Coordinates of C-alpha atoms in Angstrom, one line a residue:
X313 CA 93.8 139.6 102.2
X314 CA 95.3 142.4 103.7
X315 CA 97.7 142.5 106.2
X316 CA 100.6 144.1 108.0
X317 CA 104.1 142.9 106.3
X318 CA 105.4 141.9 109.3
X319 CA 102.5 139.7 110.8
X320 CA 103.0 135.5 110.9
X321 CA 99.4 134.7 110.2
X322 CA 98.8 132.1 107.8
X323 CA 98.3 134.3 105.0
X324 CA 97.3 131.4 102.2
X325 CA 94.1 130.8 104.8
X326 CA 91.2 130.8 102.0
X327 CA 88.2 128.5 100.7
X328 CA 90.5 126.9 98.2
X329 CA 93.2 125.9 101.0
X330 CA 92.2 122.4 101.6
X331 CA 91.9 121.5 98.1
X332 CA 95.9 123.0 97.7
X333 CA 96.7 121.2 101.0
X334 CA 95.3 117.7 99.7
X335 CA 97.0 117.8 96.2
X336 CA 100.1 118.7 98.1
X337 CA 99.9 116.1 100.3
X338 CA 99.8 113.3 97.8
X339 CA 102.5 114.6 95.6
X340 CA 104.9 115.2 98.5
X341 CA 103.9 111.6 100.3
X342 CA 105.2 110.2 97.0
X343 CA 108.6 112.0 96.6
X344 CA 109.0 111.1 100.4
X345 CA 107.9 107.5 99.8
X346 CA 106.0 107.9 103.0
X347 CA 105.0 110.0 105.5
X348 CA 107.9 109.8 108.3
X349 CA 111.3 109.4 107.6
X350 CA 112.3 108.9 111.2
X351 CA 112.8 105.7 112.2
X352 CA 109.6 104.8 114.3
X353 CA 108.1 101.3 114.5
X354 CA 104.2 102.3 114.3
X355 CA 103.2 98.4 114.4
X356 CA 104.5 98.8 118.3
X357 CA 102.9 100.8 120.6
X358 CA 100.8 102.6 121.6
X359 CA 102.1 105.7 120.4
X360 CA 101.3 109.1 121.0
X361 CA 101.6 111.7 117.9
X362 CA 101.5 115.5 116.9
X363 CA 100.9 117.1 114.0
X364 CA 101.6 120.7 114.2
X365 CA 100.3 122.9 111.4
X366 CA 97.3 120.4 110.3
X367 CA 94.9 121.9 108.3
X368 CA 92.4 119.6 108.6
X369 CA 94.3 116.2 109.6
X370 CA 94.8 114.7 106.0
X371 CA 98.4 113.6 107.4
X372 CA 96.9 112.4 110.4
X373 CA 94.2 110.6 108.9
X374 CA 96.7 109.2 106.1
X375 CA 99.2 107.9 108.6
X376 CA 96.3 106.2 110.6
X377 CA 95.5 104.2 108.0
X378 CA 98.6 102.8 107.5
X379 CA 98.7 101.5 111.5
X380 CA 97.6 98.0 112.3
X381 CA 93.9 98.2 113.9
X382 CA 95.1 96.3 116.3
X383 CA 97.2 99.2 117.6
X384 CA 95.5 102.2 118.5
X385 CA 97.9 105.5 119.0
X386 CA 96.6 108.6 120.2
X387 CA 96.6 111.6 117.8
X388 CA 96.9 115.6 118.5
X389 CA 96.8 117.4 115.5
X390 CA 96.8 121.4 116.1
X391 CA 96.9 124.7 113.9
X392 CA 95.7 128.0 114.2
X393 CA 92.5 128.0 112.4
X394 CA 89.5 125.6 113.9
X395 CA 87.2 126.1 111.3
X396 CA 89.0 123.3 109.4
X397 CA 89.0 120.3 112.2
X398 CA 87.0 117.2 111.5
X399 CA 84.0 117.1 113.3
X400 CA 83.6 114.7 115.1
X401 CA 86.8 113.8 115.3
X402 CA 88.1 110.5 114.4
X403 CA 88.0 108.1 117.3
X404 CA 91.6 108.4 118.7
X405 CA 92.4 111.6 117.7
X406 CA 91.5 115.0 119.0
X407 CA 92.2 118.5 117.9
X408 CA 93.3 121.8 119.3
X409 CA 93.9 125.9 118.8
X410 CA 97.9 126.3 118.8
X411 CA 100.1 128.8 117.4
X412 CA 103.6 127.8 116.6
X413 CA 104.8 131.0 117.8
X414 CA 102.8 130.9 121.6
X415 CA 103.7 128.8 124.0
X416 CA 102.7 125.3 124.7
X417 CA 100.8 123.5 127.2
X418 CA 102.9 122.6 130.0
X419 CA 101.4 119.3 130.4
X420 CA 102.2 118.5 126.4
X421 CA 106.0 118.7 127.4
X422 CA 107.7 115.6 127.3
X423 CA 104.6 113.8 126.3
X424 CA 105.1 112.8 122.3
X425 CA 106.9 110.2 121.0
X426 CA 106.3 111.9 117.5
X427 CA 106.5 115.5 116.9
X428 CA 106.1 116.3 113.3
X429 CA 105.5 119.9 111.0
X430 CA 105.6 120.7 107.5
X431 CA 105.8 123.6 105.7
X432 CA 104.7 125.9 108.5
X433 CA 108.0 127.7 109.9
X434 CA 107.7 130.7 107.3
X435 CA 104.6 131.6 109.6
X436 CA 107.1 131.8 112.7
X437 CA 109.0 135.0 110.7
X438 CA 111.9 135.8 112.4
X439 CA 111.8 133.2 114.9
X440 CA 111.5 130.0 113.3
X441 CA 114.6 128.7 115.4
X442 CA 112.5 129.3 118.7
X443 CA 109.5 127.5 117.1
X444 CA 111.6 124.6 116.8
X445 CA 113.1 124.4 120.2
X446 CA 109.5 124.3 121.4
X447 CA 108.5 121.9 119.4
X448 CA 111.4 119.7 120.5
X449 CA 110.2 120.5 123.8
X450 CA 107.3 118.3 123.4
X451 CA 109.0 115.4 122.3
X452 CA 109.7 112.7 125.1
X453 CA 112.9 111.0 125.4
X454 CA 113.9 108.2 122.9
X455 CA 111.2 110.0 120.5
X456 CA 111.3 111.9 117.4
X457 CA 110.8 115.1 115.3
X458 CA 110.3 115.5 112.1
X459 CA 110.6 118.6 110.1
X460 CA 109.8 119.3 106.3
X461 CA 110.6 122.3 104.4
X462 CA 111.1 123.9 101.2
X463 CA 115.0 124.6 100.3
X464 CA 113.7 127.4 98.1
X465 CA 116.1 126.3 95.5
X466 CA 114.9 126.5 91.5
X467 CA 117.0 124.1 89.3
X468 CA 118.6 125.6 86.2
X469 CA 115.5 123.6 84.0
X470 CA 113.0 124.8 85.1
X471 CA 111.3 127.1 83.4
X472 CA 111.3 131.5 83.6
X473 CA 107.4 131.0 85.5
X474 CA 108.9 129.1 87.9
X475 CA 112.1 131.0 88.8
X476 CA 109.6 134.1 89.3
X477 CA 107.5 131.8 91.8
X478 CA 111.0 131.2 93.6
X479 CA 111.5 134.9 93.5
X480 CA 108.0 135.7 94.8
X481 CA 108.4 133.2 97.6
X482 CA 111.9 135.3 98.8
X483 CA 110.5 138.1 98.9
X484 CA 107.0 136.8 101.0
X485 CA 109.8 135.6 103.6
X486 CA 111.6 138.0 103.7
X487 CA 108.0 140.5 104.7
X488 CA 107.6 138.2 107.0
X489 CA 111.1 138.7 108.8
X490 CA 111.6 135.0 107.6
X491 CA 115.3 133.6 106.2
X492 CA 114.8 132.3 102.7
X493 CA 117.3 129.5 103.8
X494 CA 116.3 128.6 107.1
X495 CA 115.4 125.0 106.1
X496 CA 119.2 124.5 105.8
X497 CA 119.3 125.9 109.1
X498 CA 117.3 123.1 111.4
X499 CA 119.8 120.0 111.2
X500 CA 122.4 122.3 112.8
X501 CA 119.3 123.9 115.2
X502 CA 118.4 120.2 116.6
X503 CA 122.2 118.9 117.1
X504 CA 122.4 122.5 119.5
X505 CA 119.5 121.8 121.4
X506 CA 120.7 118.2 121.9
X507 CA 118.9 115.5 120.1
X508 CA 120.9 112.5 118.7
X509 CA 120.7 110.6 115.3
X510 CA 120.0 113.9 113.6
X511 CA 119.6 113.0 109.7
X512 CA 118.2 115.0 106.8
X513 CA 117.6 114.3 103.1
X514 CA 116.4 116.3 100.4
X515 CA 113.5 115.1 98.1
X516 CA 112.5 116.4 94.8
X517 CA 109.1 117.1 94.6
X518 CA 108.4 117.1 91.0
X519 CA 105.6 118.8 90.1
X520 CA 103.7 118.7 86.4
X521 CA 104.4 117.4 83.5
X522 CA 108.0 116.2 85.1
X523 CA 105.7 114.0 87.3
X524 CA 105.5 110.2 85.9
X525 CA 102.5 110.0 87.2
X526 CA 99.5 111.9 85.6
X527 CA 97.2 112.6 88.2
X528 CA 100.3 113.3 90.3
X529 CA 101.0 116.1 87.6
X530 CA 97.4 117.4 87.8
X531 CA 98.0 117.9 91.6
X532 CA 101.1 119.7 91.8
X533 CA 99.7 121.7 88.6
X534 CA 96.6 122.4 90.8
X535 CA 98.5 123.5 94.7
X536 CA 101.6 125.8 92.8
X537 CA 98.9 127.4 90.8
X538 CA 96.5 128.0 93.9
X539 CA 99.6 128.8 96.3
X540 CA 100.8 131.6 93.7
X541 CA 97.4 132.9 93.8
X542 CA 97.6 133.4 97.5
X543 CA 100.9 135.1 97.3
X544 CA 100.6 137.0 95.0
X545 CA 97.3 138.4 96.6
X546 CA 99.3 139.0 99.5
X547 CA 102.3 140.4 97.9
X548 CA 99.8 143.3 96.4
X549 CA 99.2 144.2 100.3
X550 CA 102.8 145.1 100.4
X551 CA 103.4 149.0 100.1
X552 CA 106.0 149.2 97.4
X553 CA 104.9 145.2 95.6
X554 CA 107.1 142.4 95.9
X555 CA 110.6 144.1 94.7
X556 CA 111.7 141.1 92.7
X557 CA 109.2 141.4 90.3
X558 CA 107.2 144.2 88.3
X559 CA 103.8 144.6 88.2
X560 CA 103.1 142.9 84.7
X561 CA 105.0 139.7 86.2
X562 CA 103.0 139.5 88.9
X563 CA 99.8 140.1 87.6
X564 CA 100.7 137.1 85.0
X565 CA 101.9 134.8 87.1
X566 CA 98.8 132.8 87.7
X567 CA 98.5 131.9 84.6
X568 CA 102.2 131.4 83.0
X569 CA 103.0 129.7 86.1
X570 CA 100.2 127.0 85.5
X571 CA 100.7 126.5 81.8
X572 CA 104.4 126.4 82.3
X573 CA 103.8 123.0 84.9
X574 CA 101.6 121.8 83.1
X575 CA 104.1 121.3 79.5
X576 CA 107.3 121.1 80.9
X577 CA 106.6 120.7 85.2
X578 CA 109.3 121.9 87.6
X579 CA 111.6 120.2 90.7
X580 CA 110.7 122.0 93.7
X581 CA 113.3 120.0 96.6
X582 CA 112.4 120.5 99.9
X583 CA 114.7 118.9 103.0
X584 CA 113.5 116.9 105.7
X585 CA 115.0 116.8 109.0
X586 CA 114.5 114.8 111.4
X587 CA 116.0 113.5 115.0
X588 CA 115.6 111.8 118.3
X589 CA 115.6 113.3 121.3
X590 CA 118.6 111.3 123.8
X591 CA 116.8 108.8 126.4

């Protein structure tokens, strides 16, 4: 998919998304050991709750299962692309066009007692620190945000396919007027901007044949292999290539990538932040 280096759009947008999305979603719910980190009681309530950047709601709809019936929160899940919202909606939850990098309804401000966002700040390029003090600007006092990234880190074991993923990713952010590290970044953005009980931890997402858990494995086989294929389509719109790799790496990638995961698997640690915003 062509596009200009230096545009935020969601540049893994394609018919295989979802499926990439889902498996992801699985394998990083189980490294998490949940969905929210944050302390939030979701048996109490009612609560009200954003999901920035989501797809097509499988967080939404996974954390609404896990909610007593007898407690019915309100859900906003938004991202840039409709095409991908359930329709009809579930009952209780309702969706809407928002771009983490344009402003947000005024009458959102102050209104959520969860705010969370995974894996989307890349798409804010150089201003992923603004992105988050909007989003914090939605959160209402005594709630929470919650903030998932990638650390963009390769351990030493993993395998040669792998480290040239890592290298492909570095040089996508950095087309994107992204920092690579940025995810480090957010604990120390959250204390600025004021919020209190500011915690992070990192959690290895294990992906492959490092993954106890067979169908596990198959998924984080199945969304690195699909989210390679996206950025590596998108590194050959770049006019010089990515400049961390030569054009026989990236043309293999694909392919060593997915048979390296699937014999030996990777780590792939991502931090989660999270914090509440002072009463």
């Amino acid at each position: 998919m062509a596009q200009d280096a230096k545009k935020t759009d969601y540049i893994l947008d394609n018919e295989e998304e979802m499926g990439r999305l889902s498996n992801q979603h699985g394998v990083i719910k189980n490294a998490m050991g949940g969905l929210l980190l944050a302390p939030v009681d979701l048996s109490a309530g009612p609560l009200r709750i954003l999901d920035s950047a989501t797809a097509d709601g499988f967080w939404i709809r996974d954390l609404a299962s896990s909610v007593p019936p007898s407690v019915k929160h309100t859900f906003v899940g938004t991202d840039i692309n409709p095409q991908r919202f359930p329709e009809p909606p579930p009952l209780g939850t309702t969706y809407q066009i928002q771009n983490i990098n344009e402003p947000w309804p005024k009458e959102w401000h102050s209104s959520f007692d969860i705010v969370h966002q995974r894996l989307a700040l890349v798409g804010a390029g150089p201003a992923a620190q603004t992105a988050v003090a909007h989003l914090t600007e939605l959160v209402k006092p005594g709630g929470w945000i919650q903030l998932i990234e990638a650390e963009n880190v390769i351990g030493k074991e993993d395998g040669p396919a792998m480290h040239d993923f890592l290298k492909l990713m570095k040089d996508v952010f950095t087309a994107m007027g992204a920092e690579v590290t940025f995810a480090q970044q957010i604990h120390g953005w959250l204390e600025k901007i004021g919020f209190v009980d500011v915690q992070e931890r990192l959690v290895d997402v294990y992906m492959g044949a490092s993954n106890a858990s067979p169908q596990l494995a198959q998924q984080g086989v199945n969304s690195t292999s699909i989210a390679a294929t996206g950025l590596v389509d998108f590194a050959k719109t770049l006019p010089s290539g990515p400049p961390s790799l030569s054009k026989e790496e990236l043309e293999t990638l694909v392919p060593r990538l997915k048979a390296e995961l699937s014999k030996q698997g990777a780590d792939y640690p991502l931090r989660v932040v999270w914090g509440r915003k002072p009463q």
